[in-house]
mmCIF file of C-alpha atoms in Angstrom:
data_model
loop_
_atom_site.group_PDB
_atom_site.id
_atom_site.type_symbol
_atom_site.label_atom_id
_atom_site.label_comp_id
_atom_site.label_asym_id
_atom_site.label_seq_id
_atom_site.Cartn_x
_atom_site.Cartn_y
_atom_site.Cartn_z
ATOM 1 C CA LYS A 9 -50.048 6.993 75.020
ATOM 2 C CA ASN A 10 -51.533 10.459 74.618
ATOM 3 C CA GLN A 11 -50.655 12.531 77.454
ATOM 4 C CA VAL A 12 -50.720 16.338 78.508
ATOM 5 C CA GLU A 13 -48.271 17.466 81.325
ATOM 6 C CA GLN A 14 -48.615 20.960 83.009
ATOM 7 C CA SER A 15 -46.196 22.984 84.985
ATOM 8 C CA PRO A 16 -45.875 24.309 87.578
ATOM 9 C CA GLN A 17 -48.352 22.131 89.539
ATOM 10 C CA SER A 18 -49.162 25.255 91.643
ATOM 11 C CA LEU A 19 -48.056 28.993 91.658
ATOM 12 C CA ILE A 20 -48.409 31.783 94.023
ATOM 13 C CA ILE A 21 -48.120 35.338 92.737
ATOM 14 C CA LEU A 22 -49.004 38.868 94.085
ATOM 15 C CA GLU A 23 -51.971 40.850 92.693
ATOM 16 C CA GLY A 24 -50.897 42.708 89.572
ATOM 17 C CA LYS A 25 -48.208 40.663 88.511
ATOM 18 C CA ASN A 26 -47.824 38.592 85.410
ATOM 19 C CA CYS A 27 -47.358 34.803 85.225
ATOM 20 C CA THR A 28 -47.081 32.187 82.525
ATOM 21 C CA LEU A 29 -48.175 28.585 82.840
ATOM 22 C CA GLN A 30 -46.655 25.756 80.662
ATOM 23 C CA CYS A 31 -48.146 22.899 78.908
ATOM 24 C CA ASN A 32 -46.534 20.029 77.042
ATOM 25 C CA TYR A 33 -48.353 17.290 75.186
ATOM 26 C CA THR A 34 -47.721 14.108 73.201
ATOM 27 C CA VAL A 35 -51.048 13.841 71.569
ATOM 28 C CA SER A 36 -50.749 12.702 68.027
ATOM 29 C CA PRO A 37 -52.271 13.434 65.489
ATOM 30 C CA PHE A 38 -52.906 16.697 66.994
ATOM 31 C CA SER A 39 -56.290 18.665 66.285
ATOM 32 C CA ASN A 40 -56.523 21.282 68.797
ATOM 33 C CA LEU A 41 -55.482 22.828 72.131
ATOM 34 C CA ARG A 42 -57.583 24.484 74.683
ATOM 35 C CA TRP A 43 -57.052 26.291 77.918
ATOM 36 C CA TYR A 44 -59.766 26.291 80.668
ATOM 37 C CA LYS A 45 -60.190 28.010 83.918
ATOM 38 C CA GLN A 46 -61.983 26.091 86.674
ATOM 39 C CA ASP A 47 -62.995 27.679 89.826
ATOM 40 C CA THR A 48 -62.937 25.579 93.084
ATOM 41 C CA GLY A 49 -66.258 23.352 93.003
ATOM 42 C CA ARG A 50 -67.359 24.638 89.372
ATOM 43 C CA GLY A 51 -67.184 23.205 86.022
ATOM 44 C CA PRO A 52 -64.328 24.399 83.629
ATOM 45 C CA VAL A 53 -64.717 27.614 81.481
ATOM 46 C CA SER A 54 -63.044 27.870 78.200
ATOM 47 C CA LEU A 55 -60.417 30.568 77.829
ATOM 48 C CA THR A 56 -58.940 29.874 74.431
ATOM 49 C CA ILE A 57 -58.846 27.277 71.660
ATOM 50 C CA MET A 58 -56.217 26.879 69.010
ATOM 51 C CA THR A 59 -55.773 24.731 65.957
ATOM 52 C CA PHE A 60 -52.433 23.605 64.730
ATOM 53 C CA SER A 61 -52.260 26.446 62.392
ATOM 54 C CA GLU A 62 -52.635 29.109 65.059
ATOM 55 C CA ASN A 63 -49.685 30.148 67.305
ATOM 56 C CA THR A 64 -51.095 32.680 69.587
ATOM 57 C CA LYS A 65 -54.618 33.631 70.693
ATOM 58 C CA SER A 66 -55.809 36.143 73.295
ATOM 59 C CA ASN A 67 -58.832 36.659 75.398
ATOM 60 C CA GLY A 68 -58.518 39.827 77.442
ATOM 61 C CA ARG A 69 -55.598 39.554 79.997
ATOM 62 C CA TYR A 70 -55.093 35.875 78.807
ATOM 63 C CA THR A 71 -52.762 35.050 75.905
ATOM 64 C CA ALA A 72 -52.109 31.593 74.826
ATOM 65 C CA THR A 73 -49.268 30.303 72.657
ATOM 66 C CA LEU A 74 -48.750 27.097 70.720
ATOM 67 C CA ASP A 75 -45.688 25.451 69.212
ATOM 68 C CA ALA A 76 -47.008 22.518 67.246
ATOM 69 C CA ASP A 77 -43.651 21.551 66.229
ATOM 70 C CA THR A 78 -42.231 21.252 69.898
ATOM 71 C CA LYS A 79 -45.573 20.173 71.208
ATOM 72 C CA GLN A 80 -45.582 22.860 73.657
ATOM 73 C CA SER A 81 -48.096 25.647 74.759
ATOM 74 C CA SER A 82 -48.241 28.549 77.362
ATOM 75 C CA LEU A 83 -50.772 30.575 78.867
ATOM 76 C CA HIS A 84 -49.726 33.986 80.023
ATOM 77 C CA ILE A 85 -51.753 36.034 82.502
ATOM 78 C CA THR A 86 -51.203 39.805 82.539
ATOM 79 C CA ALA A 87 -51.857 42.067 85.620
ATOM 80 C CA SER A 88 -53.401 39.416 87.512
ATOM 81 C CA GLN A 89 -56.474 39.846 89.711
ATOM 82 C CA LEU A 90 -57.741 38.234 92.826
ATOM 83 C CA SER A 91 -60.383 36.634 90.738
ATOM 84 C CA ASP A 92 -57.691 34.755 88.634
ATOM 85 C CA SER A 93 -57.340 32.417 91.467
ATOM 86 C CA ALA A 94 -58.272 29.008 90.021
ATOM 87 C CA SER A 95 -57.048 25.989 88.298
ATOM 88 C CA TYR A 96 -55.940 26.291 84.781
ATOM 89 C CA ILE A 97 -56.217 23.194 82.715
ATOM 90 C CA CYS A 98 -54.609 22.573 79.409
ATOM 91 C CA VAL A 99 -56.677 20.274 77.180
ATOM 92 C CA VAL A 100 -55.944 18.591 73.930
ATOM 93 C CA SER A 101 -57.869 16.681 71.192
ATOM 94 C CA ASP A 102 -56.492 14.401 68.476
ATOM 95 C CA PHE A 103 -57.391 14.496 64.793
ATOM 96 C CA TYR A 104 -59.685 11.450 65.267
ATOM 97 C CA ASN A 105 -61.612 12.831 68.246
ATOM 98 C CA GLN A 106 -62.178 16.428 67.310
ATOM 99 C CA GLY A 107 -65.786 16.153 68.557
ATOM 100 C CA GLY A 108 -65.324 13.803 71.075
ATOM 101 C CA LYS A 109 -62.883 12.699 73.864
ATOM 102 C CA LEU A 110 -60.816 15.518 75.346
ATOM 103 C CA ILE A 111 -57.370 14.768 76.943
ATOM 104 C CA PHE A 112 -56.852 16.979 80.009
ATOM 105 C CA GLY A 113 -53.791 18.032 81.841
ATOM 106 C CA GLN A 114 -53.721 17.905 85.558
ATOM 107 C CA GLY A 115 -54.032 21.541 85.854
ATOM 108 C CA THR A 116 -51.948 24.348 87.546
ATOM 109 C CA GLU A 117 -53.307 25.855 90.715
ATOM 110 C CA LEU A 118 -52.779 29.565 90.691
ATOM 111 C CA SER A 119 -53.268 31.617 93.756
ATOM 112 C CA VAL A 120 -53.261 35.439 93.539
ATOM 113 C CA LYS A 121 -52.552 37.216 96.710
ATOM 114 C CA PRO A 122 -53.189 40.951 97.620
ATOM 115 C CA ASP B 2 -81.658 28.369 79.990
ATOM 116 C CA THR B 3 -78.134 29.715 79.126
ATOM 117 C CA GLY B 4 -75.817 26.938 80.239
ATOM 118 C CA VAL B 5 -75.619 23.322 81.137
ATOM 119 C CA SER B 6 -77.252 22.274 84.261
ATOM 120 C CA GLN B 7 -76.586 19.115 86.392
ATOM 121 C CA ASP B 8 -78.644 17.751 89.252
ATOM 122 C CA PRO B 9 -77.938 17.057 92.188
ATOM 123 C CA ARG B 10 -74.944 19.334 92.986
ATOM 124 C CA HIS B 11 -73.945 17.065 95.894
ATOM 125 C CA LYS B 12 -74.759 13.478 96.769
ATOM 126 C CA ILE B 13 -73.596 11.523 99.757
ATOM 127 C CA THR B 14 -74.318 7.795 99.654
ATOM 128 C CA LYS B 15 -73.290 4.617 101.400
ATOM 129 C CA ARG B 16 -71.043 2.019 99.752
ATOM 130 C CA GLY B 17 -73.051 -0.424 97.845
ATOM 131 C CA GLN B 18 -76.088 2.066 96.991
ATOM 132 C CA ASN B 19 -77.026 3.063 93.499
ATOM 133 C CA VAL B 20 -76.919 6.785 92.450
ATOM 134 C CA THR B 21 -78.199 8.363 89.378
ATOM 135 C CA PHE B 22 -77.228 11.905 88.028
ATOM 136 C CA ARG B 23 -78.895 14.138 85.501
ATOM 137 C CA CYS B 24 -77.460 16.493 83.018
ATOM 138 C CA ASP B 25 -79.422 18.969 80.932
ATOM 139 C CA PRO B 26 -77.374 20.223 78.015
ATOM 140 C CA ILE B 27 -77.516 23.682 76.088
ATOM 141 C CA SER B 28 -80.795 23.087 74.158
ATOM 142 C CA GLU B 29 -79.423 23.253 70.802
ATOM 143 C CA HIS B 30 -76.409 21.120 71.414
ATOM 144 C CA ASN B 31 -76.537 17.527 69.948
ATOM 145 C CA ARG B 32 -73.354 16.383 71.609
ATOM 146 C CA LEU B 33 -73.141 15.459 75.386
ATOM 147 C CA TYR B 34 -70.179 14.363 77.482
ATOM 148 C CA TRP B 35 -69.561 12.936 80.825
ATOM 149 C CA TYR B 36 -66.256 13.306 82.737
ATOM 150 C CA ARG B 37 -65.029 12.157 86.150
ATOM 151 C CA GLN B 38 -62.612 14.438 88.179
ATOM 152 C CA THR B 39 -60.922 13.588 91.262
ATOM 153 C CA LEU B 40 -59.202 16.069 93.562
ATOM 154 C CA GLY B 41 -56.120 17.698 92.243
ATOM 155 C CA GLN B 42 -56.529 16.309 88.874
ATOM 156 C CA GLY B 43 -57.896 17.198 85.494
ATOM 157 C CA PRO B 44 -61.258 15.792 84.283
ATOM 158 C CA GLU B 45 -61.073 12.251 82.748
ATOM 159 C CA PHE B 46 -63.431 11.241 79.785
ATOM 160 C CA LEU B 47 -66.003 8.788 80.404
ATOM 161 C CA THR B 48 -68.441 8.731 77.460
ATOM 162 C CA TYR B 49 -70.166 10.957 74.829
ATOM 163 C CA PHE B 50 -73.429 10.849 72.972
ATOM 164 C CA GLN B 51 -74.431 12.431 69.566
ATOM 165 C CA ASN B 52 -78.060 12.795 69.744
ATOM 166 C CA GLU B 53 -79.165 9.765 71.463
ATOM 167 C CA ALA B 54 -76.218 7.422 70.203
ATOM 168 C CA GLN B 55 -73.467 6.649 72.643
ATOM 169 C CA LEU B 56 -70.432 6.963 70.300
ATOM 170 C CA GLU B 57 -67.462 6.294 72.746
ATOM 171 C CA LYS B 58 -67.005 4.746 76.176
ATOM 172 C CA SER B 59 -63.775 4.758 78.174
ATOM 173 C CA ARG B 60 -62.426 1.868 79.846
ATOM 174 C CA LEU B 61 -62.883 3.964 83.052
ATOM 175 C CA LEU B 62 -66.706 3.234 82.516
ATOM 176 C CA SER B 63 -66.940 -0.323 84.240
ATOM 177 C CA ASP B 64 -69.902 -2.325 84.010
ATOM 178 C CA ARG B 65 -71.292 -0.553 87.309
ATOM 179 C CA PHE B 66 -71.656 2.592 85.050
ATOM 180 C CA SER B 67 -74.323 3.231 82.709
ATOM 181 C CA ALA B 68 -75.183 6.366 80.684
ATOM 182 C CA GLU B 69 -78.213 7.042 78.714
ATOM 183 C CA ARG B 70 -79.769 9.901 76.611
ATOM 184 C CA PRO B 71 -82.959 8.460 75.561
ATOM 185 C CA LYS B 72 -84.513 11.427 73.571
ATOM 186 C CA GLY B 73 -81.066 13.113 72.442
ATOM 187 C CA SER B 74 -81.771 15.924 75.149
ATOM 188 C CA PHE B 75 -80.937 15.254 78.663
ATOM 189 C CA SER B 76 -78.751 12.435 80.090
ATOM 190 C CA THR B 77 -78.509 10.176 83.146
ATOM 191 C CA LEU B 78 -75.372 8.670 84.516
ATOM 192 C CA GLU B 79 -75.993 5.698 86.931
ATOM 193 C CA ILE B 80 -73.526 4.216 89.190
ATOM 194 C CA GLN B 81 -74.471 0.878 90.634
ATOM 195 C CA ARG B 82 -73.065 -0.711 93.956
ATOM 196 C CA THR B 83 -70.914 2.307 94.652
ATOM 197 C CA GLU B 84 -67.604 2.027 95.935
ATOM 198 C CA GLN B 85 -65.455 4.491 97.965
ATOM 199 C CA GLY B 86 -63.163 4.999 94.851
ATOM 200 C CA ASP B 87 -66.336 6.319 92.926
ATOM 201 C CA SER B 88 -66.028 9.550 95.015
ATOM 202 C CA ALA B 89 -65.268 12.246 92.737
ATOM 203 C CA MET B 90 -66.952 15.288 90.851
ATOM 204 C CA TYR B 91 -69.007 14.145 87.817
ATOM 205 C CA LEU B 92 -68.995 16.820 85.136
ATOM 206 C CA CYS B 93 -71.269 16.941 81.993
ATOM 207 C CA ALA B 94 -70.587 19.086 78.919
ATOM 208 C CA SER B 95 -72.295 19.855 75.827
ATOM 209 C CA SER B 96 -71.436 21.012 72.191
ATOM 210 C CA SER B 97 -72.711 21.462 68.804
ATOM 211 C CA ALA B 98 -71.109 19.840 65.773
ATOM 212 C CA GLY B 99 -68.979 22.641 64.319
ATOM 213 C CA THR B 100 -65.481 23.623 63.476
ATOM 214 C CA SER B 101 -64.527 24.455 67.168
ATOM 215 C CA TYR B 102 -66.447 21.699 68.946
ATOM 216 C CA GLU B 103 -66.279 24.071 71.968
ATOM 217 C CA GLN B 104 -67.507 22.045 75.124
ATOM 218 C CA TYR B 105 -69.566 23.919 77.608
ATOM 219 C CA PHE B 106 -69.347 22.409 81.022
ATOM 220 C CA GLY B 107 -72.039 22.144 83.759
ATOM 221 C CA PRO B 108 -71.227 22.950 87.509
ATOM 222 C CA GLY B 109 -70.578 19.203 88.226
ATOM 223 C CA THR B 110 -72.227 16.700 90.794
ATOM 224 C CA ARG B 111 -69.859 15.968 93.744
ATOM 225 C CA LEU B 112 -70.417 12.410 94.818
ATOM 226 C CA THR B 113 -69.132 11.267 98.175
ATOM 227 C CA VAL B 114 -69.367 7.459 98.983
ATOM 228 C CA THR B 115 -69.066 6.688 102.677
#
């Protein structure tokens, strides 16, 4: 069964600190991996999207890495801000559903405290 | 219009009633997706359309659920004989056929079945 697992489930950090969120997936054959940010009560917003040939991609203070061999990804947030408080969701699509169904992880709830 | 819109944003209904949600995608996008998200979980795929054709339906989409996209523009999701287990956030997303298949999400419709 294709699955996406994220850790930790929740995380509290102080403003200005860095943090790293983890994602493991079993989706095969793999097509691409995305990280989304979802504020409470809102729809997810895309941060990065990586294909199997990419191993790192940055978007401002967000840097995602991908190891397609071990089927692991991470999202690193640098110099956190209060507005980074949100759920961060790892999303994978398989080769046969590149334009269709996405498989979502359960999310990591990040809380940035002053 | 710069994003995906959904209407209503919130809906409270009594068990057994029918409800209908609307999604207006980004105007040039030919693909439209429906997802369901329960509290503390990532979104789960329900169905998607390319233009007016419904290309895939999840097993989650029981016979009480029906989705349409009659003219390949807006879409409706109807739930008949609602049950308390239907309480969730219903998210709509759209994309254009392209190499990244980036999906842009709407704000969601929060359904509460009492």
